[in-house]
Structure formats: C-alpha cells, structure tokens
Coordinates of C-alpha atoms in Angstrom, one line a residue:
X1 CA 51.1 10.5 75.2
X2 CA 49.3 12.8 77.6
X3 CA 48.1 14.8 74.7
X4 CA 46.8 11.7 73.0
X5 CA 45.0 10.6 76.2
X6 CA 43.4 14.0 76.5
X7 CA 42.5 13.9 72.8
X8 CA 40.9 10.4 73.2
X9 CA 39.1 11.5 76.4
X10 CA 37.9 14.6 74.5
X11 CA 36.6 12.5 71.6
X12 CA 34.9 10.0 73.9
X13 CA 33.3 12.8 75.9
X14 CA 32.0 14.4 72.7
X15 CA 30.6 11.1 71.5
X16 CA 28.9 10.5 74.9
X17 CA 27.7 14.1 75.0
X18 CA 26.3 14.1 71.4
X19 CA 24.8 10.7 71.9
X20 CA 23.0 11.7 75.1
X21 CA 21.6 14.9 73.4
X22 CA 20.0 12.9 70.6
X23 CA 16.4 11.8 71.1
X24 CA 16.3 8.3 72.5
X25 CA 14.6 5.7 70.4
X26 CA 10.9 5.6 71.5
X27 CA 9.9 2.4 73.2
X28 CA 7.6 0.3 71.0
X29 CA 4.0 0.8 71.9
X30 CA 1.6 -2.2 71.9
X31 CA -0.8 -2.1 68.9
X32 CA -4.3 -2.2 70.3
X33 CA -6.5 -5.0 69.1
X34 CA -9.2 -3.7 66.8
X35 CA -12.5 -3.5 68.6
X36 CA -15.6 -3.9 66.6
X37 CA -18.3 -2.0 68.3
X38 CA -21.0 -2.8 65.8
X39 CA -23.6 -5.5 65.3
X40 CA -21.3 -7.6 63.2
X41 CA -19.4 -8.7 66.3
X42 CA -22.2 -10.9 67.4
X43 CA -23.3 -14.5 66.6
X44 CA -26.8 -15.7 67.2
X45 CA -28.5 -19.1 66.8
X46 CA -30.8 -19.9 63.9
X47 CA -33.9 -22.0 64.2
X48 CA -31.9 -25.2 63.9
X49 CA -29.5 -24.1 66.7
X50 CA -26.6 -23.3 64.3
X51 CA -24.5 -20.3 65.0
X52 CA -24.9 -17.4 62.5
X53 CA -22.5 -14.5 62.4
X54 CA -24.3 -11.2 62.0
X55 CA -21.4 -10.2 59.8
X56 CA -23.4 -12.1 57.2
X57 CA -25.5 -9.0 56.9
X58 CA -22.6 -6.5 56.7
X59 CA -23.4 -3.5 54.5
X60 CA -27.2 -3.9 54.8
X61 CA -29.7 -1.8 56.7
X62 CA -31.2 -4.0 59.5
X63 CA -34.2 -3.9 61.7
X64 CA -33.8 -6.1 64.7
X65 CA -37.1 -7.0 66.5
X66 CA -38.1 -9.2 69.4
X67 CA -41.4 -10.8 68.5
X68 CA -44.2 -13.1 69.9
X69 CA -47.0 -15.0 68.3
X70 CA -49.7 -14.4 70.9
X71 CA -49.2 -10.7 71.6
X72 CA -51.5 -7.7 70.9
X73 CA -48.7 -6.4 68.6
X74 CA -48.4 -9.7 66.6
X75 CA -50.4 -8.2 63.7
X76 CA -47.3 -6.0 63.1
X77 CA -45.9 -9.0 61.2
X78 CA -48.1 -7.8 58.3
X79 CA -46.5 -4.4 58.2
X80 CA -43.0 -5.8 58.8
X81 CA -43.4 -8.2 55.9
X82 CA -44.7 -5.4 53.6
X83 CA -41.8 -3.2 54.5
X84 CA -39.3 -6.0 54.0
X85 CA -40.7 -6.8 50.6
X86 CA -40.7 -3.1 49.6
X87 CA -37.0 -2.5 50.5
X88 CA -35.1 -5.8 50.5
X89 CA -33.8 -5.3 47.0
X90 CA -32.2 -2.1 48.3
X91 CA -30.3 -4.0 51.0
X92 CA -32.8 -4.1 53.9
X93 CA -33.3 -7.1 56.2
X94 CA -35.4 -7.7 59.2
X95 CA -33.9 -10.0 61.9
X96 CA -36.7 -11.6 63.9
X97 CA -35.9 -12.9 67.4
X98 CA -38.9 -14.6 69.1
X99 CA -39.0 -13.8 72.9
X100 CA -41.2 -15.5 75.5
X101 CA -40.3 -13.2 78.4
X102 CA -43.4 -11.0 78.2
X103 CA -46.5 -12.9 79.4
X104 CA -45.4 -16.2 77.8
X105 CA -46.6 -14.8 74.5
X106 CA -44.2 -16.8 72.3
X107 CA -44.8 -20.4 73.5
X108 CA -43.7 -23.4 71.6
X109 CA -40.6 -24.5 69.7
X110 CA -38.9 -22.6 66.9
X111 CA -40.8 -24.7 64.4
X112 CA -44.2 -23.9 66.0
X113 CA -43.4 -20.2 66.0
X114 CA -42.0 -20.2 62.4
X115 CA -45.0 -22.2 61.1
X116 CA -47.4 -19.8 62.7
X117 CA -45.7 -16.8 61.3
X118 CA -45.4 -18.2 57.8
X119 CA -49.0 -19.6 57.8
X120 CA -50.7 -16.5 59.2
X121 CA -48.4 -13.6 58.1
X122 CA -46.4 -15.1 55.2
X123 CA -43.1 -13.8 56.6
X124 CA -40.0 -14.4 54.5
X125 CA -37.4 -12.5 56.5
X126 CA -34.9 -14.4 58.7
X127 CA -36.3 -15.7 62.0
X128 CA -33.9 -16.9 64.7
X129 CA -34.0 -19.0 67.8
X130 CA -36.0 -17.8 70.8
X131 CA -34.0 -15.5 73.1
X132 CA -34.2 -13.5 76.3
X133 CA -33.9 -9.7 75.9
X134 CA -33.7 -8.7 79.6
X135 CA -32.3 -10.1 82.7
X136 CA -29.2 -12.2 83.5
X137 CA -29.8 -14.5 80.5
X138 CA -30.3 -11.7 78.0
X139 CA -28.8 -12.3 74.6
X140 CA -25.4 -10.5 74.3
X141 CA -26.8 -8.9 71.2
X142 CA -29.7 -7.3 73.2
X143 CA -27.3 -6.3 76.0
X144 CA -25.4 -4.3 73.4
X145 CA -28.5 -2.9 71.7
X146 CA -29.7 -1.6 75.0
X147 CA -26.4 0.0 75.7
X148 CA -26.6 1.9 72.4
X149 CA -30.2 2.9 72.9
X150 CA -30.7 2.6 76.6
X151 CA -33.5 1.1 78.5
X152 CA -34.9 -2.4 79.2
X153 CA -37.1 -3.8 76.6
X154 CA -40.7 -3.2 77.9
X155 CA -42.6 -5.6 75.6
X156 CA -42.5 -7.6 72.4
X157 CA -42.0 -5.8 69.0
X158 CA -39.4 -3.4 70.2
X159 CA -37.3 -2.6 67.1
X160 CA -33.7 -1.3 66.6
X161 CA -32.6 0.2 63.3
X162 CA -29.1 -0.5 62.2
X163 CA -27.2 1.4 59.5
X164 CA -25.0 -0.1 56.8
X165 CA -22.0 0.2 59.1
X166 CA -23.6 -1.8 61.8
X167 CA -24.4 1.0 64.2
X168 CA -27.7 1.4 66.0
X169 CA -29.4 4.6 64.7
X170 CA -32.9 4.4 66.2
X171 CA -35.1 2.5 68.6
X172 CA -38.8 2.1 68.2
X173 CA -41.1 1.0 71.0
X174 CA -43.9 -1.5 70.1
X175 CA -46.5 1.2 69.8
X176 CA -44.3 3.4 67.5
X177 CA -45.8 4.7 64.3
X178 CA -44.9 2.2 61.6
X179 CA -45.0 4.9 58.9
X180 CA -42.5 7.0 60.8
X181 CA -40.3 3.9 61.3
X182 CA -40.5 3.1 57.6
X183 CA -39.4 6.7 56.8
X184 CA -36.3 6.3 58.9
X185 CA -35.6 3.0 57.2
X186 CA -35.8 4.7 53.8
X187 CA -33.4 7.4 55.0
X188 CA -30.8 4.8 55.8
X189 CA -31.1 3.1 52.4

C-alpha cells in the first residue's frame, strides 16, 4: 500500500509540476472602443436647427470655412462657388459656417445670411447655422480642427481642407492664395 501511496503521490506531483510549467491562460484584455479621430465624428446644426452628422460627407474631399457677409473677404464667395462647381462632380464639397465673432461681420439670422449669399454670390454649397470658432463656446468641430492645424482662428474665411478619409490635410488663412488652395484641392481629388 505504501508503494501505491508513493505512486499516487508521484503522479499527483507530476501533474502539478507539469501543470505549473505550462503557460497560464492569458487574462482577457478589454477591447478598446474604436475612436474616430476624423471629421465624421461631429454633428453640426443646419440652418433650420436640425442636427447633421458630418458622416454624411464621408468619402468626399471637404473644405470647411468660417464666413461672414460683411467682411473684406466676403467676395471670396465668388471663388468658393466657382471651385465648388468645378469639382463637386468629383466628390468635393464646401461646408460653410457663418461666424459673427470677428467684428460682428455676420449679423442677422441664418435666413438673412443665406439669402444674402444666394442673392449676391449664387452659392449652392451647404451652409450651416452660425457658430463660434474660438473661445469657451467654440464649436467642437472647430476645437478639433484647431488641434489638427494649431492656432486660433484669426478672422473670417479661414479654411481647412479635409481628405476623403476625414483627416485635416491643410489650413488656409483668409489671405491665402486661392489658386494655391485650389491646387491642393485637386491633389486630394
């Protein structure tokens, strides 16, 4: 019986020894939530106050611009509309965000601003509700844009170029050469 007890102890010891030498099962790791770090994560308000997901524009090249109707740069609407018409069939869209933060140059309601832009510049690209681009009430979209291409917005008609994957690829200050900007848009198409 002692031989059997030793044999059983030997077997149990071997089982424990071999079991301990094997790799333990790894502990399950939490699967991180996917984080979209692109423009498609944002929602904005249209002129009627309805929420619009920017994922609507997924796969297109975007130019995001803060605008004003009474600014020295307001005539840029002419070039913006021309560029939009030239490339929209290739998947290019301009997203217009009126902003009254700079000298009160975008007064009035959305309807006032939109009527002015369509009557004077015949714009046909999407125009959204008025926003702030700087300060504590800045639109989350603009907070993100400024993180990607740093610096506060200095004036109206600052533009951000977004590639087809929703990434910011360029920033153009209001006085930037429109032909150079158009060339960068074409490169993304």
